[in-house]
Amino acid sequence: MADLATLLGRTFTPDQEQQAQALLDQASSVVRAYVRQDITRATTTDTFTMRRADPVLHRCAGVVTLPQRPVVEIDAVLVNDVATQDWWQDGNDLVLRSAAWDRPPAANRPPQVTVTYTHGYDPVPGDIKAIVLQAANRVIVNPSGIRSETVGGISTTYLIPAVGEYLGVLLSRTEQKVLDRYRRTAASVNLRSR
């Protein structure tokens, strides 16, 4: 909020603060959705289906790719609800040395791995922060989304999102290019049969 007020060069009234906070929240949500990341430092517990790894290359039972980046610390790992220390971290991958993959009752399905890990940025990188501020600023400065205006003949042109121009707190193509380095490009789907 203070950074947005500084950017605009003014002090917000209480009503303007509420509007500005709502716009900052919307812009943050749009950025998070685009990069498919939480961005801010947090701790998450989630369950994943272990996938097989190349036994010659990895010499392990399997791998789980943790979706939130960067992975700061792995706090706990459970394989089929049993705690284990038999793993190592390789970037965003959790590599498990051994697991009951080929023995009953897991013979018919891959092991389920529950991981508690800390991820994200503290502080948030400056370029992400700048994009959130700019997206909120655009709406405050130009709430109607007017691109051009002629007063004498009353001609108004609005921004068109189909050609890549912003509307509201949506991201421009340039902002998307900046955010691409933080973007998670692949995701896994956990399918379980009951």
PDB file of C-alpha atoms in Angstrom, residues 7-184:
ATOM      1  CA  LEU A   7       4.253   5.600  -6.916  1.00  0.00           C
ATOM      2  CA  LEU A   8       1.193   7.812  -7.282  1.00  0.00           C
ATOM      3  CA  GLY A   9       2.692  10.605  -5.186  1.00  0.00           C
ATOM      4  CA  ARG A  10      -0.263  10.958  -2.848  1.00  0.00           C
ATOM      5  CA  THR A  11      -1.811   9.879   0.420  1.00  0.00           C
ATOM      6  CA  PHE A  12      -4.909   7.683   0.294  1.00  0.00           C
ATOM      7  CA  THR A  13      -8.143   8.457   2.111  1.00  0.00           C
ATOM      8  CA  PRO A  14      -9.659   5.472   3.983  1.00  0.00           C
ATOM      9  CA  ASP A  15     -11.983   4.740   1.023  1.00  0.00           C
ATOM     10  CA  GLN A  16      -9.106   5.008  -1.437  1.00  0.00           C
ATOM     11  CA  GLU A  17      -7.046   2.661   0.756  1.00  0.00           C
ATOM     12  CA  GLN A  18      -9.767   0.018   0.506  1.00  0.00           C
ATOM     13  CA  GLN A  19      -9.919   0.392  -3.269  1.00  0.00           C
ATOM     14  CA  ALA A  20      -6.121   0.330  -3.584  1.00  0.00           C
ATOM     15  CA  GLN A  21      -5.852  -2.768  -1.390  1.00  0.00           C
ATOM     16  CA  ALA A  22      -8.522  -4.533  -3.466  1.00  0.00           C
ATOM     17  CA  LEU A  23      -6.626  -3.670  -6.659  1.00  0.00           C
ATOM     18  CA  LEU A  24      -3.311  -4.851  -5.186  1.00  0.00           C
ATOM     19  CA  ASP A  25      -4.982  -8.125  -4.126  1.00  0.00           C
ATOM     20  CA  GLN A  26      -6.444  -8.587  -7.613  1.00  0.00           C
ATOM     21  CA  ALA A  27      -3.125  -7.822  -9.302  1.00  0.00           C
ATOM     22  CA  SER A  28      -1.327 -10.256  -6.966  1.00  0.00           C
ATOM     23  CA  SER A  29      -3.881 -12.963  -7.795  1.00  0.00           C
ATOM     24  CA  VAL A  30      -3.457 -12.370 -11.526  1.00  0.00           C
ATOM     25  CA  VAL A  31       0.337 -12.651 -11.221  1.00  0.00           C
ATOM     26  CA  ARG A  32       0.090 -15.823  -9.085  1.00  0.00           C
ATOM     27  CA  ALA A  33      -2.313 -17.386 -11.571  1.00  0.00           C
ATOM     28  CA  TYR A  34      -0.038 -16.538 -14.489  1.00  0.00           C
ATOM     29  CA  VAL A  35       3.149 -17.945 -12.925  1.00  0.00           C
ATOM     30  CA  ARG A  36       1.280 -20.839 -11.229  1.00  0.00           C
ATOM     31  CA  GLN A  37       3.231 -20.135  -8.050  1.00  0.00           C
ATOM     32  CA  ASP A  38       2.416 -18.793  -4.596  1.00  0.00           C
ATOM     33  CA  ILE A  39       5.529 -16.552  -4.851  1.00  0.00           C
ATOM     34  CA  THR A  40       5.661 -15.425  -1.183  1.00  0.00           C
ATOM     35  CA  ARG A  41       7.467 -17.609   1.346  1.00  0.00           C
ATOM     36  CA  ALA A  42       5.158 -20.270   2.803  1.00  0.00           C
ATOM     37  CA  THR A  43       5.108 -23.818   4.118  1.00  0.00           C
ATOM     38  CA  THR A  44       2.889 -26.351   2.371  1.00  0.00           C
ATOM     39  CA  THR A  45       1.952 -29.966   3.034  1.00  0.00           C
ATOM     40  CA  ASP A  46       0.761 -31.872  -0.023  1.00  0.00           C
ATOM     41  CA  THR A  47       0.497 -35.462  -1.223  1.00  0.00           C
ATOM     42  CA  PHE A  48       1.917 -36.592  -4.562  1.00  0.00           C
ATOM     43  CA  THR A  49       2.058 -39.827  -6.513  1.00  0.00           C
ATOM     44  CA  MET A  50       5.649 -40.987  -6.804  1.00  0.00           C
ATOM     45  CA  ARG A  51       6.831 -41.606 -10.366  1.00  0.00           C
ATOM     46  CA  ARG A  52       9.469 -44.071 -11.392  1.00  0.00           C
ATOM     47  CA  ALA A  53      12.912 -42.751 -12.144  1.00  0.00           C
ATOM     48  CA  ASP A  54      15.597 -44.143 -14.416  1.00  0.00           C
ATOM     49  CA  PRO A  55      17.223 -46.757 -12.087  1.00  0.00           C
ATOM     50  CA  VAL A  56      20.642 -46.459 -13.769  1.00  0.00           C
ATOM     51  CA  LEU A  57      20.682 -42.651 -13.772  1.00  0.00           C
ATOM     52  CA  HIS A  58      19.100 -42.003 -10.377  1.00  0.00           C
ATOM     53  CA  ARG A  59      19.573 -45.312  -8.526  1.00  0.00           C
ATOM     54  CA  CYS A  60      16.431 -44.693  -6.549  1.00  0.00           C
ATOM     55  CA  ALA A  61      12.882 -45.930  -6.072  1.00  0.00           C
ATOM     56  CA  GLY A  62      11.203 -42.855  -7.473  1.00  0.00           C
ATOM     57  CA  VAL A  63      10.877 -39.090  -7.749  1.00  0.00           C
ATOM     58  CA  VAL A  64       8.364 -36.432  -6.756  1.00  0.00           C
ATOM     59  CA  THR A  65       8.583 -32.968  -8.315  1.00  0.00           C
ATOM     60  CA  LEU A  66       7.538 -30.282  -5.846  1.00  0.00           C
ATOM     61  CA  PRO A  67       5.414 -27.702  -7.686  1.00  0.00           C
ATOM     62  CA  GLN A  68       6.144 -24.537  -5.669  1.00  0.00           C
ATOM     63  CA  ARG A  69       9.490 -22.844  -6.324  1.00  0.00           C
ATOM     64  CA  PRO A  70      12.034 -22.196  -5.151  1.00  0.00           C
ATOM     65  CA  VAL A  71      12.171 -25.015  -2.629  1.00  0.00           C
ATOM     66  CA  VAL A  72      13.835 -23.557   0.454  1.00  0.00           C
ATOM     67  CA  GLU A  73      13.638 -26.520   2.817  1.00  0.00           C
ATOM     68  CA  ILE A  74      11.990 -29.930   3.025  1.00  0.00           C
ATOM     69  CA  ASP A  75      10.660 -30.411   6.543  1.00  0.00           C
ATOM     70  CA  ALA A  76       9.045 -33.878   6.478  1.00  0.00           C
ATOM     71  CA  VAL A  77       8.496 -36.773   4.064  1.00  0.00           C
ATOM     72  CA  LEU A  78       6.019 -39.620   4.486  1.00  0.00           C
ATOM     73  CA  VAL A  79       5.757 -42.522   2.042  1.00  0.00           C
ATOM     74  CA  ASN A  80       2.373 -44.254   2.299  1.00  0.00           C
ATOM     75  CA  ASP A  81       1.881 -42.476   5.668  1.00  0.00           C
ATOM     76  CA  VAL A  82       5.223 -43.699   7.091  1.00  0.00           C
ATOM     77  CA  ALA A  83       7.916 -41.104   7.896  1.00  0.00           C
ATOM     78  CA  THR A  84      11.217 -41.534   6.102  1.00  0.00           C
ATOM     79  CA  GLN A  85      14.642 -39.890   5.991  1.00  0.00           C
ATOM     80  CA  ASP A  86      15.699 -42.014   3.001  1.00  0.00           C
ATOM     81  CA  TRP A  87      15.619 -39.220   0.406  1.00  0.00           C
ATOM     82  CA  TRP A  88      17.579 -36.332  -1.056  1.00  0.00           C
ATOM     83  CA  GLN A  89      16.687 -33.085  -2.765  1.00  0.00           C
ATOM     84  CA  ASP A  90      17.723 -32.316  -6.332  1.00  0.00           C
ATOM     85  CA  GLY A  91      16.417 -28.814  -7.147  1.00  0.00           C
ATOM     86  CA  ASN A  92      12.619 -29.125  -7.102  1.00  0.00           C
ATOM     87  CA  ASP A  93      12.783 -32.921  -7.135  1.00  0.00           C
ATOM     88  CA  LEU A  94      12.513 -35.065  -4.033  1.00  0.00           C
ATOM     89  CA  VAL A  95      14.376 -38.292  -4.845  1.00  0.00           C
ATOM     90  CA  LEU A  96      13.480 -41.312  -2.715  1.00  0.00           C
ATOM     91  CA  ARG A  97      16.152 -43.980  -2.280  1.00  0.00           C
ATOM     92  CA  SER A  98      13.707 -46.750  -1.507  1.00  0.00           C
ATOM     93  CA  ALA A  99       9.995 -47.338  -1.200  1.00  0.00           C
ATOM     94  CA  ALA A 100       7.650 -50.314  -1.171  1.00  0.00           C
ATOM     95  CA  TRP A 101       6.738 -49.944  -4.838  1.00  0.00           C
ATOM     96  CA  ASP A 102       6.895 -53.573  -5.938  1.00  0.00           C
ATOM     97  CA  ARG A 103       5.596 -55.253  -2.791  1.00  0.00           C
ATOM     98  CA  PRO A 104       1.963 -55.647  -1.686  1.00  0.00           C
ATOM     99  CA  PRO A 105      -0.110 -53.678  -0.930  1.00  0.00           C
ATOM    100  CA  ALA A 106       1.615 -51.088  -3.138  1.00  0.00           C
ATOM    101  CA  ALA A 107       2.210 -53.488  -6.054  1.00  0.00           C
ATOM    102  CA  ASN A 108      -0.901 -52.265  -7.847  1.00  0.00           C
ATOM    103  CA  ARG A 109      -0.303 -48.540  -7.396  1.00  0.00           C
ATOM    104  CA  PRO A 110       2.623 -46.169  -6.964  1.00  0.00           C
ATOM    105  CA  PRO A 111       3.459 -44.983  -3.456  1.00  0.00           C
ATOM    106  CA  GLN A 112       1.828 -41.792  -2.153  1.00  0.00           C
ATOM    107  CA  VAL A 113       4.359 -39.272  -0.850  1.00  0.00           C
ATOM    108  CA  THR A 114       3.301 -36.558   1.593  1.00  0.00           C
ATOM    109  CA  VAL A 115       5.789 -33.702   1.740  1.00  0.00           C
ATOM    110  CA  THR A 116       5.910 -30.682   4.038  1.00  0.00           C
ATOM    111  CA  TYR A 117       8.183 -28.072   2.511  1.00  0.00           C
ATOM    112  CA  THR A 118       8.996 -24.371   2.642  1.00  0.00           C
ATOM    113  CA  HIS A 119       9.043 -22.519  -0.662  1.00  0.00           C
ATOM    114  CA  GLY A 120       8.843 -19.086  -2.236  1.00  0.00           C
ATOM    115  CA  TYR A 121      10.584 -15.747  -1.946  1.00  0.00           C
ATOM    116  CA  ASP A 122      11.284 -13.516   1.037  1.00  0.00           C
ATOM    117  CA  PRO A 123      11.367 -10.741   0.016  1.00  0.00           C
ATOM    118  CA  VAL A 124       9.314 -10.894  -3.183  1.00  0.00           C
ATOM    119  CA  PRO A 125      11.566 -10.110  -6.186  1.00  0.00           C
ATOM    120  CA  GLY A 126      11.486  -6.474  -7.262  1.00  0.00           C
ATOM    121  CA  ASP A 127      10.297  -7.177 -10.812  1.00  0.00           C
ATOM    122  CA  ILE A 128       7.241  -9.088  -9.561  1.00  0.00           C
ATOM    123  CA  LYS A 129       6.466  -6.349  -7.053  1.00  0.00           C
ATOM    124  CA  ALA A 130       6.798  -3.695  -9.769  1.00  0.00           C
ATOM    125  CA  ILE A 131       4.369  -5.537 -12.059  1.00  0.00           C
ATOM    126  CA  VAL A 132       1.759  -5.847  -9.289  1.00  0.00           C
ATOM    127  CA  LEU A 133       2.099  -2.143  -8.503  1.00  0.00           C
ATOM    128  CA  GLN A 134       1.844  -1.165 -12.181  1.00  0.00           C
ATOM    129  CA  ALA A 135      -1.260  -3.311 -12.729  1.00  0.00           C
ATOM    130  CA  ALA A 136      -3.008  -1.699  -9.751  1.00  0.00           C
ATOM    131  CA  ASN A 137      -1.748   1.745 -10.748  1.00  0.00           C
ATOM    132  CA  ARG A 138      -3.219   1.415 -14.266  1.00  0.00           C
ATOM    133  CA  VAL A 139      -6.715   1.012 -12.864  1.00  0.00           C
ATOM    134  CA  ILE A 140      -6.363   3.848 -10.354  1.00  0.00           C
ATOM    135  CA  VAL A 141      -5.000   6.254 -12.960  1.00  0.00           C
ATOM    136  CA  ASN A 142      -7.282   5.123 -15.809  1.00  0.00           C
ATOM    137  CA  PRO A 143     -10.305   3.274 -14.328  1.00  0.00           C
ATOM    138  CA  SER A 144     -12.306   3.394 -17.584  1.00  0.00           C
ATOM    139  CA  GLY A 145      -9.489   1.901 -19.664  1.00  0.00           C
ATOM    140  CA  ILE A 146      -9.504   4.757 -22.171  1.00  0.00           C
ATOM    141  CA  ARG A 147      -6.701   4.667 -24.727  1.00  0.00           C
ATOM    142  CA  SER A 148      -7.484   7.888 -26.539  1.00  0.00           C
ATOM    143  CA  GLU A 149      -9.997  10.669 -26.162  1.00  0.00           C
ATOM    144  CA  THR A 150     -11.036  13.569 -28.403  1.00  0.00           C
ATOM    145  CA  VAL A 151     -12.988  16.291 -26.637  1.00  0.00           C
ATOM    146  CA  GLY A 152     -14.048  18.482 -29.599  1.00  0.00           C
ATOM    147  CA  GLY A 153     -15.729  15.729 -31.620  1.00  0.00           C
ATOM    148  CA  ILE A 154     -16.338  13.439 -28.602  1.00  0.00           C
ATOM    149  CA  SER A 155     -14.366  10.387 -29.696  1.00  0.00           C
ATOM    150  CA  THR A 156     -13.332   7.828 -27.060  1.00  0.00           C
ATOM    151  CA  THR A 157     -11.292   4.665 -27.739  1.00  0.00           C
ATOM    152  CA  TYR A 158     -11.105   1.874 -25.146  1.00  0.00           C
ATOM    153  CA  LEU A 159      -8.321  -0.640 -24.712  1.00  0.00           C
ATOM    154  CA  ILE A 160      -8.963  -4.014 -26.307  1.00  0.00           C
ATOM    155  CA  PRO A 161      -7.608  -7.081 -24.453  1.00  0.00           C
ATOM    156  CA  ALA A 162      -7.813  -9.315 -27.568  1.00  0.00           C
ATOM    157  CA  VAL A 163      -4.811  -7.534 -29.095  1.00  0.00           C
ATOM    158  CA  GLY A 164      -2.721  -7.842 -25.957  1.00  0.00           C
ATOM    159  CA  GLU A 165      -3.498  -4.529 -24.312  1.00  0.00           C
ATOM    160  CA  TYR A 166      -4.483  -4.408 -20.666  1.00  0.00           C
ATOM    161  CA  LEU A 167      -7.968  -4.054 -19.307  1.00  0.00           C
ATOM    162  CA  GLY A 168      -8.256  -3.689 -15.563  1.00  0.00           C
ATOM    163  CA  VAL A 169      -5.568  -5.554 -13.662  1.00  0.00           C
ATOM    164  CA  LEU A 170      -4.754  -7.998 -16.453  1.00  0.00           C
ATOM    165  CA  LEU A 171      -1.123  -8.363 -17.522  1.00  0.00           C
ATOM    166  CA  SER A 172       0.364  -6.894 -20.670  1.00  0.00           C
ATOM    167  CA  ARG A 173       2.465  -9.094 -22.962  1.00  0.00           C
ATOM    168  CA  THR A 174       5.604  -7.310 -21.805  1.00  0.00           C
ATOM    169  CA  GLU A 175       4.761  -8.040 -18.170  1.00  0.00           C
ATOM    170  CA  GLN A 176       4.079 -11.676 -19.044  1.00  0.00           C
ATOM    171  CA  LYS A 177       7.505 -11.938 -20.682  1.00  0.00           C
ATOM    172  CA  VAL A 178       9.135 -10.590 -17.514  1.00  0.00           C
ATOM    173  CA  LEU A 179       7.180 -13.089 -15.395  1.00  0.00           C
ATOM    174  CA  ASP A 180       7.957 -16.056 -17.666  1.00  0.00           C
ATOM    175  CA  ARG A 181      11.181 -16.792 -15.784  1.00  0.00           C
ATOM    176  CA  TYR A 182       9.121 -17.447 -12.620  1.00  0.00           C
ATOM    177  CA  ARG A 183       6.412 -19.423 -14.415  1.00  0.00           C
ATOM    178  CA  ARG A 184       5.885 -23.107 -13.759  1.00  0.00           C
TER     179      ARG A 184
END
